[in-house]
Amino acid sequence: MDAQGRGRADDVDPADQWVLNPNTGEYELRLSPSAPQSGIPGPRRAAPSPSRTGAPGSRTTAPVAPGRDVPPPRRRRGAPPEEPLPGRRGRRPVKQKSKAKKALLWTGGTMAFVLVAGATTGYFYLKHLEGNVGTTDVGDAAASNFSKDEAFNILIIGTDKRTGEGNEGYGDAGSVGHADTNILLHVAKDRTNATALSIPRDLIVDIPDCQTKQEDGTEAVVAGQDGVRFNRSLGERGRDAGCTMRTVEAATGIKPDHFVMADFNAVKTLTTAVDGVEVCVENAVNDKKSKLVLPAGTSKVEGEQALAFVRTRHAFGNEGDLDRIKVQQQFLGSLMRKMTSGDTLTSPTKLLKLAEAATNALTVDKAIGTVGTLKDIALELKKVPTKNISFMTIPVVDNPAETVKATVVVDKTRAPAIFDAIAGDVSFTEVKAQEKKEKAEVAARLKGTKSAASDVRVRILNGGAAGGSAQQQLSYLQTEAGVTKSENAGNAGATLAKTTLEYAPDQAAQARRLADIMGLSGSAMKPGKSVTNAQGLPAMTLTLGKDFKGAGVKLNSSTAAAPGVDKSTADKAQCAS
């Protein structure tokens, strides 16, 4: 209240008007309907507060707001002086109470200021981090947003472009930034597992036409190329990360939702931020080209030494890119373990250093180019146990068109099963399957008696599974499962996403037995009609869809088979050799 108002009998201290709102639990300043409403007590003329019964003009005292003293109601002109209450003299006790309340006001106000200042600082720091992140508009090559409720694929690109101080000795000085290291990371919808699929830079692919946005805002279509190295999908002819994403989809059938790109600096700054990453080598290393020097056994690397570790090709295996990929996978597994360790997550200093390093090192698509979205992605990744993060490389064979072997091509006998499992959101590690609830009438198809396996008659068609799957499943049913009355009926002529079993009403018991053998769900069983087999007898029709995981692997299993493909998981430390 201002000084002039103190001597006016019709003025009321605003503290008298602070009342507790039972709906919010907060104190609110109640003024007359015509007066401006404020959340901050100040020198305003206040109308008398309404009484508890709602009668206007009543002087019933309102509840006291924390931190404010409440003077007694002022005497009207001409009214006789009020008698003091028994045992009290004047306003001395009220003044003492006022000091306590004012102390509370100052304490509460100071705390509120600190909280607001902290939130403001946090806001500006987040904006600072956001300013660190580079973004590229890749148009419809990427998803328009990030969904926390769906499976997602992120293409991680390591480019050989040199930026920043200290990178003068690495890579091609004139490089436009090729796709040197490439990992397609698939994260399962239920977050129980993830697959990191490495794509060799020397893989021969067809690069499709791709639309790019130029620096001046105009759009240009970069013509595609057939039969070239994968690493040329980025940088060359002005291709951006969207071109690399389109190339991945063309080569694997899996569409990346987003991309994350980093250069040499990323490895150096991220490993420094977490105070080093443990690596292991079976034999001592002294590579003069990468300048990597390590003793046999386990060592901790960071900065320049960490970059040398992931770049070296001459210290391991056959000194080729495929052997380097294995070393990089081992390194990434170790980095994941360090980043999710209690030592990192409980250290504010390390977390801040990690946030700075990560945001400075990354270029991403626009849909995930905010700190909030990157945080959401990190939290979703954190849900996946490291033991269920599988590392593998696209199965390849030497390029048959070359006399001197320098490039590779996709192995068409092994790779399709890998691609289909990832596209179908199937894990390569043993995880607990989540049972999907089916409608009662659908689930009921599995209930009832089951025929003996030897009484099951079925024709098998391939309707989208890998080549040769019908014959492989036939062999399994006859030699392992006892379904001897089965035959291979060739291709279905149509592609199915899901495996189905069609049967006549009188074949329900046979259908239940085959469903039990193959792990079919009620929805996979299709009541219909029978067909005639080679012996002229009625038989069921089993059509293998794209979800078929391999001969003898149950469809309700949570694990996909990856025959002949090297695989490692992020939870286990391995030694490079």
Coordinates of C-alpha atoms in Angstrom, one line a residue:
M1 CA 0.0 0.0 0.0
D2 CA 1.3 3.5 -0.8
A3 CA 1.9 6.1 1.9
Q4 CA -1.0 8.3 0.8
G5 CA -3.5 5.4 1.2
R6 CA -2.7 4.8 4.8
G7 CA -4.8 7.6 6.2
R8 CA -7.9 6.8 4.2
A9 CA -10.6 4.8 6.1
D10 CA -12.2 3.3 3.0
D11 CA -8.9 1.7 1.8
V12 CA -8.2 -1.9 2.7
D13 CA -4.8 -3.5 2.6
P14 CA -4.6 -6.0 -0.3
A15 CA -3.4 -8.6 2.1
D16 CA -7.0 -8.7 3.5
Q17 CA -8.1 -9.9 0.0
W18 CA -5.9 -13.0 -0.3
V19 CA -8.1 -16.0 0.1
L20 CA -7.5 -19.7 -0.4
N21 CA -9.1 -21.2 -3.5
P22 CA -10.2 -24.7 -2.5
N23 CA -10.2 -25.9 -6.2
T24 CA -6.5 -25.1 -6.7
G25 CA -5.1 -25.0 -3.3
E26 CA -3.5 -21.6 -4.1
Y27 CA -4.0 -18.2 -2.5
E28 CA -5.7 -15.7 -4.8
L29 CA -6.1 -11.9 -4.6
R30 CA -9.8 -11.1 -4.8
L31 CA -10.7 -7.5 -5.8
S32 CA -13.9 -5.9 -6.9
P33 CA -15.2 -7.1 -10.3
S34 CA -14.2 -3.8 -11.9
A35 CA -10.7 -3.9 -10.6
P36 CA -7.8 -5.4 -12.5
Q37 CA -7.0 -8.9 -11.3
S38 CA -3.4 -9.4 -10.4
G39 CA -1.4 -12.3 -9.1
I40 CA 1.0 -9.9 -7.3
P41 CA -0.1 -8.0 -4.2
G42 CA 0.3 -4.3 -4.8
P43 CA -1.0 -0.8 -4.0
R44 CA -4.5 -1.0 -5.3
R45 CA -7.8 0.3 -4.0
A46 CA -9.7 -2.8 -3.0
A47 CA -13.5 -3.2 -2.6
P48 CA -14.7 -5.0 0.5
S49 CA -14.5 -8.7 0.2
P50 CA -17.6 -10.8 -0.1
S51 CA -18.6 -12.6 3.1
R52 CA -18.7 -16.4 3.5
T53 CA -22.5 -16.3 2.9
G54 CA -22.1 -14.2 -0.2
A55 CA -23.6 -11.0 1.2
P56 CA -21.9 -8.0 -0.3
G57 CA -20.3 -5.5 1.9
S58 CA -19.8 -7.9 4.9
R59 CA -16.4 -7.4 6.6
T60 CA -15.9 -11.0 7.5
T61 CA -12.2 -11.6 7.6
A62 CA -10.8 -13.6 4.7
P63 CA -8.2 -16.4 5.2
V64 CA -4.7 -15.0 5.5
A65 CA -2.3 -15.3 2.6
P66 CA 1.1 -16.7 3.5
G67 CA 3.6 -13.9 4.1
R68 CA 1.2 -11.0 4.7
D69 CA 0.1 -9.4 7.9
V70 CA -3.6 -8.6 8.2
P71 CA -4.4 -5.2 9.8
P72 CA -7.7 -5.0 11.7
P73 CA -10.8 -3.6 9.8
R74 CA -10.6 0.2 9.8
R75 CA -13.2 2.2 11.9
R76 CA -15.8 4.1 10.0
R77 CA -16.0 7.9 10.5
G78 CA -18.2 8.8 13.5
A79 CA -18.2 5.2 14.9
P80 CA -17.3 4.8 18.6
P81 CA -13.9 3.3 19.3
E82 CA -13.9 -0.5 19.6
E83 CA -13.0 -2.1 22.9
P84 CA -9.8 -4.1 22.8
L85 CA -10.2 -7.8 23.1
P86 CA -9.5 -9.2 26.6
G87 CA -5.9 -9.9 27.3
R88 CA -4.6 -7.9 24.3
R89 CA -3.3 -4.3 24.3
G90 CA -3.3 -2.4 21.0
R91 CA -1.7 -4.1 18.0
R92 CA 1.6 -5.2 19.4
P93 CA 1.0 -9.0 19.0
V94 CA -0.2 -8.3 15.4
K95 CA 3.0 -6.5 14.6
Q96 CA 5.0 -9.5 15.9
K97 CA 3.0 -11.8 13.7
S98 CA 3.6 -9.4 10.8
K99 CA 7.3 -9.8 11.0
A100 CA 7.1 -13.6 10.8
K101 CA 4.8 -13.4 7.8
K102 CA 7.0 -10.9 6.1
A103 CA 9.9 -13.2 6.6
L104 CA 7.9 -15.9 5.0
L105 CA 7.1 -13.6 2.2
W106 CA 10.8 -12.8 1.5
T107 CA 11.8 -16.4 1.8
G108 CA 9.0 -17.6 -0.5
G109 CA 9.7 -14.8 -3.0
T110 CA 13.4 -15.5 -3.0
M111 CA 12.8 -19.2 -3.6
A112 CA 10.3 -18.4 -6.4
F113 CA 12.9 -16.1 -8.0
V114 CA 15.5 -18.8 -7.9
L115 CA 13.2 -21.3 -9.4
V116 CA 12.1 -19.0 -12.2
A117 CA 15.8 -18.0 -12.8
G118 CA 16.8 -21.6 -12.9
A119 CA 14.0 -22.5 -15.3
T120 CA 15.0 -19.5 -17.5
T121 CA 18.6 -20.6 -17.4
G122 CA 17.5 -24.1 -18.3
Y123 CA 15.4 -22.8 -21.2
F124 CA 18.3 -20.8 -22.6
Y125 CA 20.6 -23.7 -22.2
L126 CA 18.2 -26.0 -24.1
K127 CA 18.0 -23.3 -26.8
H128 CA 21.8 -23.2 -26.9
L129 CA 22.0 -27.0 -27.3
E130 CA 19.4 -26.8 -30.0
G131 CA 21.5 -24.2 -31.8
N132 CA 24.3 -26.8 -31.8
V133 CA 22.4 -29.3 -33.9
G134 CA 22.6 -29.1 -37.7
T135 CA 19.6 -30.1 -39.7
T136 CA 19.0 -31.0 -43.3
D137 CA 15.6 -30.9 -45.0
V138 CA 15.4 -34.2 -46.9
G139 CA 11.7 -33.9 -47.8
D140 CA 9.7 -37.1 -47.9
A141 CA 12.8 -39.3 -47.6
A142 CA 12.2 -38.9 -43.9
A143 CA 9.1 -39.2 -41.7
S144 CA 7.4 -36.0 -40.9
N145 CA 7.7 -36.6 -37.1
F146 CA 9.0 -39.0 -34.5
S147 CA 6.5 -41.3 -32.8
K148 CA 7.3 -42.8 -29.4
D149 CA 4.6 -45.5 -29.8
E150 CA 5.9 -47.1 -33.0
A151 CA 8.9 -49.1 -34.2
F152 CA 11.5 -46.8 -35.9
N153 CA 14.5 -47.0 -38.2
I154 CA 17.3 -44.5 -37.9
L155 CA 20.1 -44.4 -40.5
I156 CA 23.4 -43.5 -38.8
I157 CA 25.9 -42.1 -41.2
G158 CA 29.6 -41.5 -40.5
T159 CA 31.0 -39.2 -43.2
D160 CA 34.7 -38.9 -44.1
K161 CA 34.3 -35.1 -44.5
R162 CA 37.0 -33.2 -42.5
T163 CA 35.7 -30.4 -40.3
G164 CA 37.1 -28.6 -37.3
E165 CA 40.6 -28.3 -35.9
G166 CA 42.7 -31.4 -35.5
N167 CA 41.2 -33.4 -38.4
E168 CA 43.8 -32.3 -41.0
G169 CA 45.5 -35.7 -40.9
Y170 CA 42.4 -37.8 -41.6
G171 CA 40.6 -38.7 -44.8
D172 CA 40.7 -37.1 -48.2
A173 CA 41.3 -33.3 -47.9
G174 CA 39.0 -32.7 -50.8
S175 CA 36.2 -35.1 -49.8
V176 CA 32.6 -33.8 -50.1
G177 CA 31.7 -36.2 -47.3
H178 CA 30.9 -39.7 -48.5
A179 CA 28.8 -42.3 -46.6
D180 CA 31.9 -43.9 -45.1
T181 CA 30.3 -45.8 -42.1
N182 CA 26.6 -46.7 -42.3
I183 CA 24.4 -48.4 -39.7
L184 CA 20.6 -48.9 -40.1
L185 CA 19.3 -49.0 -36.5
H186 CA 15.9 -50.6 -36.1
V187 CA 14.2 -50.2 -32.6
A188 CA 11.3 -52.6 -32.0
K189 CA 7.9 -51.2 -31.2
D190 CA 7.8 -52.8 -27.8
R191 CA 11.4 -51.6 -27.1
T192 CA 12.5 -55.1 -26.1
N193 CA 15.1 -55.3 -28.7
A194 CA 17.0 -53.4 -31.5
T195 CA 19.1 -54.4 -34.5
A196 CA 22.1 -52.4 -35.8
L197 CA 22.7 -53.5 -39.4
S198 CA 25.9 -52.3 -40.9
I199 CA 26.0 -51.4 -44.6
P200 CA 29.5 -51.8 -46.3
R201 CA 30.6 -48.7 -48.0
D202 CA 31.9 -50.8 -50.9
L203 CA 28.5 -52.5 -51.4
I204 CA 27.5 -52.2 -55.1
V205 CA 24.0 -50.7 -55.3
D206 CA 21.7 -48.7 -57.5
I207 CA 21.3 -45.1 -56.3
P208 CA 17.9 -43.8 -57.2
D209 CA 17.1 -40.3 -58.4
C210 CA 16.7 -38.0 -55.4
Q211 CA 15.3 -34.6 -54.9
T212 CA 17.4 -32.3 -52.8
K213 CA 17.1 -28.8 -51.4
Q214 CA 19.9 -26.4 -52.4
E215 CA 21.4 -23.7 -50.1
D216 CA 19.4 -21.0 -51.9
G217 CA 16.2 -22.8 -51.1
T218 CA 15.6 -24.1 -54.6
E219 CA 15.1 -27.8 -55.3
A220 CA 17.1 -30.0 -57.7
V221 CA 16.8 -33.6 -58.7
V222 CA 20.1 -35.5 -58.7
A223 CA 20.1 -38.3 -61.3
G224 CA 20.6 -41.8 -60.0
Q225 CA 23.4 -44.2 -60.9
D226 CA 23.4 -48.0 -61.2
G227 CA 26.1 -50.4 -60.1
V228 CA 28.1 -48.0 -58.0
R229 CA 29.6 -48.1 -54.4
F230 CA 27.1 -47.3 -51.6
N231 CA 29.3 -44.5 -50.2
R232 CA 28.7 -42.4 -53.3
S233 CA 25.1 -42.0 -52.2
L234 CA 26.2 -39.0 -50.1
G235 CA 28.1 -35.9 -51.1
E236 CA 28.8 -36.8 -54.8
R237 CA 26.9 -34.6 -57.3
G238 CA 25.3 -32.7 -54.4
R239 CA 23.6 -35.7 -52.9
D240 CA 22.4 -35.2 -49.3
A241 CA 21.5 -37.7 -46.6
G242 CA 18.0 -38.1 -48.1
C243 CA 19.7 -39.7 -51.1
T244 CA 21.5 -42.2 -48.8
M245 CA 18.1 -43.0 -47.1
R246 CA 16.5 -43.7 -50.5
T247 CA 19.4 -45.9 -51.5
V248 CA 19.0 -47.9 -48.3
E249 CA 15.3 -48.5 -49.0
A250 CA 16.1 -49.5 -52.6
A251 CA 18.7 -52.0 -51.6
T252 CA 17.0 -53.5 -48.5
G253 CA 13.3 -52.8 -48.8
I254 CA 13.5 -51.1 -45.4
K255 CA 12.6 -47.4 -45.2
P256 CA 14.6 -45.3 -42.8
D257 CA 12.4 -42.9 -40.8
H258 CA 15.2 -40.5 -39.8
F259 CA 19.0 -40.0 -40.1
V260 CA 21.8 -39.0 -37.8
M261 CA 25.1 -37.9 -39.5
A262 CA 28.4 -37.3 -37.8
D263 CA 32.0 -36.7 -39.0
F264 CA 35.4 -37.5 -37.5
N265 CA 34.9 -35.1 -34.6
A266 CA 32.0 -37.1 -33.2
V267 CA 34.1 -40.0 -32.1
K268 CA 36.6 -37.8 -30.5
T269 CA 34.2 -35.6 -28.6
L270 CA 31.8 -38.3 -27.5
T271 CA 34.5 -40.5 -26.1
T272 CA 36.1 -37.6 -24.3
A273 CA 32.8 -36.6 -22.8
V274 CA 32.4 -40.0 -21.2
D275 CA 36.0 -40.1 -20.1
G276 CA 37.0 -42.9 -22.5
V277 CA 35.7 -46.2 -23.8
E278 CA 37.1 -49.6 -23.1
V279 CA 38.3 -51.6 -26.1
C280 CA 40.1 -55.0 -26.4
V281 CA 42.6 -56.4 -28.9
E282 CA 43.9 -59.9 -29.0
N283 CA 47.3 -58.8 -30.2
A284 CA 49.3 -55.6 -29.7
V285 CA 48.7 -53.0 -32.4
N286 CA 51.1 -50.6 -33.9
D287 CA 49.5 -49.3 -37.1
K288 CA 51.6 -46.5 -38.7
K289 CA 48.8 -45.5 -41.1
S290 CA 46.1 -44.8 -38.4
K291 CA 48.8 -44.2 -35.7
L292 CA 47.0 -46.6 -33.4
V293 CA 49.2 -48.1 -30.7
L294 CA 47.7 -50.4 -28.2
P295 CA 49.0 -53.3 -26.0
A296 CA 47.3 -56.7 -26.1
G297 CA 44.3 -56.9 -23.9
T298 CA 41.9 -54.2 -22.6
S299 CA 42.6 -50.4 -22.9
K300 CA 40.7 -47.2 -22.6
V301 CA 40.7 -45.0 -25.6
E302 CA 39.3 -41.5 -26.1
G303 CA 39.8 -38.5 -28.5
E304 CA 42.4 -39.0 -31.2
Q305 CA 43.1 -42.6 -30.1
A306 CA 39.4 -43.6 -30.2
L307 CA 39.2 -42.2 -33.7
A308 CA 42.3 -44.1 -34.8
F309 CA 40.7 -47.3 -33.4
V310 CA 37.5 -47.1 -35.5
R311 CA 39.4 -46.0 -38.6
T312 CA 42.2 -48.5 -38.7
R313 CA 41.9 -51.3 -41.4
H314 CA 45.4 -52.7 -41.3
A315 CA 45.5 -53.9 -37.8
F316 CA 42.8 -56.5 -37.9
G317 CA 41.6 -59.5 -40.0
N318 CA 42.3 -59.2 -43.7
E319 CA 42.8 -55.5 -43.5
G320 CA 39.5 -54.9 -45.4
D321 CA 36.4 -52.8 -44.8
L322 CA 34.3 -55.8 -43.6
D323 CA 36.8 -56.5 -40.8
R324 CA 36.8 -52.8 -39.8
I325 CA 33.0 -52.9 -39.6
K326 CA 33.3 -55.7 -36.9
V327 CA 35.7 -53.6 -34.9
Q328 CA 33.4 -50.6 -35.2
Q329 CA 30.5 -52.7 -33.9
Q330 CA 32.5 -53.8 -30.9
F331 CA 33.4 -50.2 -30.3
L332 CA 29.8 -49.0 -30.5
G333 CA 28.7 -51.7 -28.1
S334 CA 31.3 -50.5 -25.6
L335 CA 30.3 -46.9 -26.1
M336 CA 26.6 -47.8 -25.5
R337 CA 27.5 -49.6 -22.3
K338 CA 29.6 -46.6 -21.1
M339 CA 26.9 -44.0 -22.0
T340 CA 24.2 -46.0 -20.1
S341 CA 26.3 -46.8 -17.1
G342 CA 25.5 -45.5 -13.7
D343 CA 28.9 -43.7 -13.7
T344 CA 27.7 -41.5 -16.6
L345 CA 24.0 -41.2 -15.9
T346 CA 24.6 -40.1 -12.2
S347 CA 27.2 -37.5 -13.1
P348 CA 25.8 -34.0 -14.0
T349 CA 29.2 -33.0 -15.3
K350 CA 29.4 -35.9 -17.7
L351 CA 25.8 -35.5 -18.8
L352 CA 26.4 -31.9 -19.7
K353 CA 29.6 -32.7 -21.5
L354 CA 27.8 -35.5 -23.3
A355 CA 24.9 -33.2 -24.3
E356 CA 27.3 -30.6 -25.7
A357 CA 29.4 -33.2 -27.5
A358 CA 26.4 -35.0 -29.0
T359 CA 24.6 -31.9 -30.2
N360 CA 27.7 -30.3 -31.7
A361 CA 28.6 -33.5 -33.5
L362 CA 25.3 -34.3 -35.2
T363 CA 23.4 -33.3 -38.3
V364 CA 19.8 -34.7 -38.4
D365 CA 16.7 -34.4 -40.5
K366 CA 14.4 -31.5 -39.6
A367 CA 11.7 -33.7 -38.0
I368 CA 14.1 -34.6 -35.1
G369 CA 16.1 -31.4 -35.1
T370 CA 15.0 -30.2 -31.7
V371 CA 16.6 -31.1 -28.3
G372 CA 13.3 -32.3 -27.0
T373 CA 12.8 -34.8 -29.8
L374 CA 16.4 -36.0 -29.6
K375 CA 15.9 -36.5 -25.9
D376 CA 12.7 -38.5 -26.6
I377 CA 14.7 -40.7 -29.0
A378 CA 17.4 -41.2 -26.4
L379 CA 14.9 -42.2 -23.7
E380 CA 13.3 -44.7 -26.1
L381 CA 16.7 -46.2 -26.9
K382 CA 17.5 -46.4 -23.2
K383 CA 14.5 -48.7 -22.7
V384 CA 16.2 -51.4 -24.9
P385 CA 18.4 -53.8 -22.9
T386 CA 21.9 -53.9 -24.2
K387 CA 21.8 -57.7 -24.3
N388 CA 19.0 -57.4 -26.9
I389 CA 20.8 -55.0 -29.2
S390 CA 22.1 -57.1 -32.1
F391 CA 25.0 -56.0 -34.4
M392 CA 25.3 -57.6 -37.8
T393 CA 26.3 -56.7 -41.3
I394 CA 24.4 -57.2 -44.5
P395 CA 25.3 -60.6 -45.8
V396 CA 27.5 -60.1 -48.9
V397 CA 29.6 -62.0 -51.4
D398 CA 32.5 -60.8 -53.6
N399 CA 31.4 -58.9 -56.7
P400 CA 31.4 -61.5 -59.5
A401 CA 32.0 -58.9 -62.1
E402 CA 35.5 -58.1 -60.8
T403 CA 38.7 -59.9 -61.5
V404 CA 40.5 -58.1 -58.7
K405 CA 38.0 -58.2 -55.8
A406 CA 37.4 -54.7 -54.4
T407 CA 33.7 -54.5 -53.9
V408 CA 30.8 -56.7 -52.7
V409 CA 27.2 -57.4 -53.6
V410 CA 24.2 -58.5 -51.5
D411 CA 24.1 -62.2 -50.9
K412 CA 20.6 -63.0 -52.2
T413 CA 20.4 -66.4 -50.4
R414 CA 21.0 -65.0 -46.8
A415 CA 20.2 -61.3 -46.9
P416 CA 16.4 -61.4 -47.7
A417 CA 15.6 -63.2 -44.4
I418 CA 17.5 -60.5 -42.5
F419 CA 15.7 -57.7 -44.3
D420 CA 12.3 -59.3 -43.8
A421 CA 12.9 -59.8 -40.0
I422 CA 13.8 -56.2 -39.6
A423 CA 10.9 -55.0 -41.7
G424 CA 8.6 -57.3 -39.7
D425 CA 9.9 -56.0 -36.3
V426 CA 11.3 -59.4 -35.3
S427 CA 14.2 -59.7 -32.9
F428 CA 17.5 -61.5 -33.5
T429 CA 17.9 -62.1 -29.7
E430 CA 15.7 -64.2 -27.4
V431 CA 13.1 -61.9 -25.9
K432 CA 9.9 -62.6 -24.2
A433 CA 7.1 -62.5 -26.8
Q434 CA 4.1 -60.3 -26.0
E435 CA 0.9 -62.1 -26.6
K436 CA -1.6 -60.2 -28.6
K437 CA -5.1 -60.5 -27.5
E438 CA -7.4 -61.8 -30.2
K439 CA -11.2 -61.7 -30.3
A440 CA -12.8 -64.6 -28.6
E441 CA -14.1 -66.2 -31.8
V442 CA -10.7 -66.0 -33.4
A443 CA -8.8 -67.4 -30.4
A444 CA -11.4 -70.2 -30.2
R445 CA -10.0 -71.6 -33.5
L446 CA -7.1 -73.0 -31.5
K447 CA -9.2 -74.7 -28.9
G448 CA -10.3 -78.3 -29.2
T449 CA -8.9 -81.7 -30.1
K450 CA -5.9 -82.1 -32.3
S451 CA -5.3 -84.8 -34.8
A452 CA -2.1 -86.9 -34.8
A453 CA 0.7 -85.3 -36.9
S454 CA 0.6 -88.3 -39.2
D455 CA -3.1 -87.6 -40.0
V456 CA -2.4 -84.0 -41.1
R457 CA -2.7 -83.5 -44.9
V458 CA -1.4 -80.1 -46.2
R459 CA -0.2 -78.5 -49.4
I460 CA 2.5 -75.8 -48.9
L461 CA 2.7 -72.7 -51.1
N462 CA 5.3 -69.9 -51.0
G463 CA 3.5 -66.6 -50.8
G464 CA 6.2 -64.2 -50.0
A465 CA 8.8 -66.1 -47.9
A466 CA 12.4 -66.4 -49.0
G467 CA 13.1 -68.5 -52.0
G468 CA 13.1 -72.3 -51.2
S469 CA 11.1 -71.8 -48.0
A470 CA 8.3 -74.1 -49.1
Q471 CA 10.6 -77.0 -49.7
Q472 CA 12.6 -76.4 -46.5
Q473 CA 9.4 -76.3 -44.4
L474 CA 8.2 -79.5 -46.2
S475 CA 11.4 -81.2 -45.3
Y476 CA 11.1 -80.1 -41.7
L477 CA 7.4 -81.2 -41.4
Q478 CA 8.2 -84.7 -42.8
T479 CA 11.4 -85.5 -41.1
E480 CA 11.1 -83.6 -37.8
A481 CA 7.4 -83.0 -37.1
G482 CA 5.9 -86.2 -38.4
V483 CA 3.6 -84.6 -40.9
T484 CA 4.3 -87.1 -43.6
K485 CA 1.2 -86.4 -45.7
S486 CA 2.5 -83.0 -46.9
E487 CA 3.6 -81.7 -50.3
N488 CA 5.2 -78.7 -51.9
A489 CA 2.7 -76.9 -54.2
G490 CA 5.1 -74.2 -55.5
N491 CA 4.5 -70.5 -55.5
A492 CA 1.2 -69.0 -54.5
G493 CA 1.1 -66.4 -57.2
A494 CA 0.4 -63.6 -54.7
T495 CA 2.5 -62.1 -51.9
L496 CA 1.1 -62.3 -48.3
A497 CA 2.4 -60.4 -45.3
K498 CA 1.3 -63.1 -43.0
T499 CA 1.3 -66.9 -43.2
T500 CA -2.1 -68.4 -43.4
L501 CA -3.7 -71.9 -43.1
E502 CA -7.0 -72.5 -44.9
Y503 CA -9.0 -75.5 -44.0
A504 CA -12.5 -77.0 -44.3
P505 CA -14.8 -77.4 -41.2
D506 CA -14.1 -81.2 -40.9
Q507 CA -10.3 -80.4 -40.9
A508 CA -10.3 -78.3 -37.8
A509 CA -8.6 -80.9 -35.7
Q510 CA -5.8 -81.2 -38.3
A511 CA -5.5 -77.4 -38.5
R512 CA -5.1 -77.2 -34.7
R513 CA -2.3 -79.7 -34.8
L514 CA -0.4 -77.9 -37.6
A515 CA -1.0 -74.6 -35.8
D516 CA 0.6 -76.0 -32.7
I517 CA 3.6 -77.3 -34.7
M518 CA 4.2 -74.0 -36.5
G519 CA 3.1 -71.5 -33.8
L520 CA 0.2 -70.1 -35.8
S521 CA -2.2 -67.6 -34.2
G522 CA -6.0 -67.9 -34.4
S523 CA -6.0 -65.1 -36.9
A524 CA -3.7 -67.1 -39.2
M525 CA -6.2 -69.9 -39.4
K526 CA -8.8 -69.3 -42.1
P527 CA -11.9 -71.5 -42.1
G528 CA -12.8 -72.1 -45.7
K529 CA -12.6 -75.1 -48.0
S530 CA -10.2 -77.9 -48.7
V531 CA -8.2 -78.6 -51.9
T532 CA -7.3 -81.9 -53.5
N533 CA -3.7 -83.1 -53.0
A534 CA -1.6 -85.2 -55.4
Q535 CA -3.3 -88.4 -54.1
G536 CA -6.8 -87.0 -54.8
L537 CA -7.6 -86.5 -51.1
P538 CA -8.8 -83.4 -49.4
A539 CA -6.0 -81.3 -47.9
M540 CA -5.4 -78.0 -46.2
T541 CA -3.5 -75.1 -47.8
L542 CA -0.5 -73.6 -45.9
T543 CA 0.7 -70.4 -47.5
L544 CA 4.0 -69.0 -46.2
G545 CA 4.0 -65.2 -46.0
K546 CA 6.7 -62.7 -45.5
D547 CA 6.6 -63.3 -41.8
F548 CA 7.9 -66.9 -42.2
K549 CA 11.1 -67.1 -40.2
G550 CA 12.6 -70.3 -41.4
A551 CA 12.0 -74.0 -41.4
G552 CA 11.2 -75.2 -37.9
V553 CA 11.1 -71.7 -36.4
K554 CA 7.7 -71.1 -34.8
L555 CA 5.9 -68.0 -36.0
N556 CA 5.0 -67.0 -32.5
S557 CA 8.6 -67.1 -31.5
S558 CA 10.1 -63.7 -30.7
T559 CA 13.4 -64.6 -32.4
A560 CA 14.4 -64.7 -36.1
A561 CA 16.9 -67.1 -37.4
A562 CA 20.0 -65.6 -39.0
P563 CA 21.8 -68.7 -40.5
G564 CA 25.4 -68.1 -41.6
V565 CA 25.4 -64.4 -40.4
D566 CA 27.9 -63.2 -37.8
K567 CA 26.1 -61.5 -34.9
S568 CA 27.1 -59.8 -31.7
T569 CA 25.2 -58.0 -28.9
A570 CA 25.9 -54.7 -27.2
D571 CA 26.2 -56.2 -23.7
K572 CA 29.3 -58.4 -24.3
A573 CA 32.8 -57.1 -24.6
Q574 CA 34.8 -58.6 -27.4
C575 CA 38.4 -58.5 -28.5
A576 CA 39.3 -57.4 -32.0
S577 CA 41.7 -59.7 -33.8

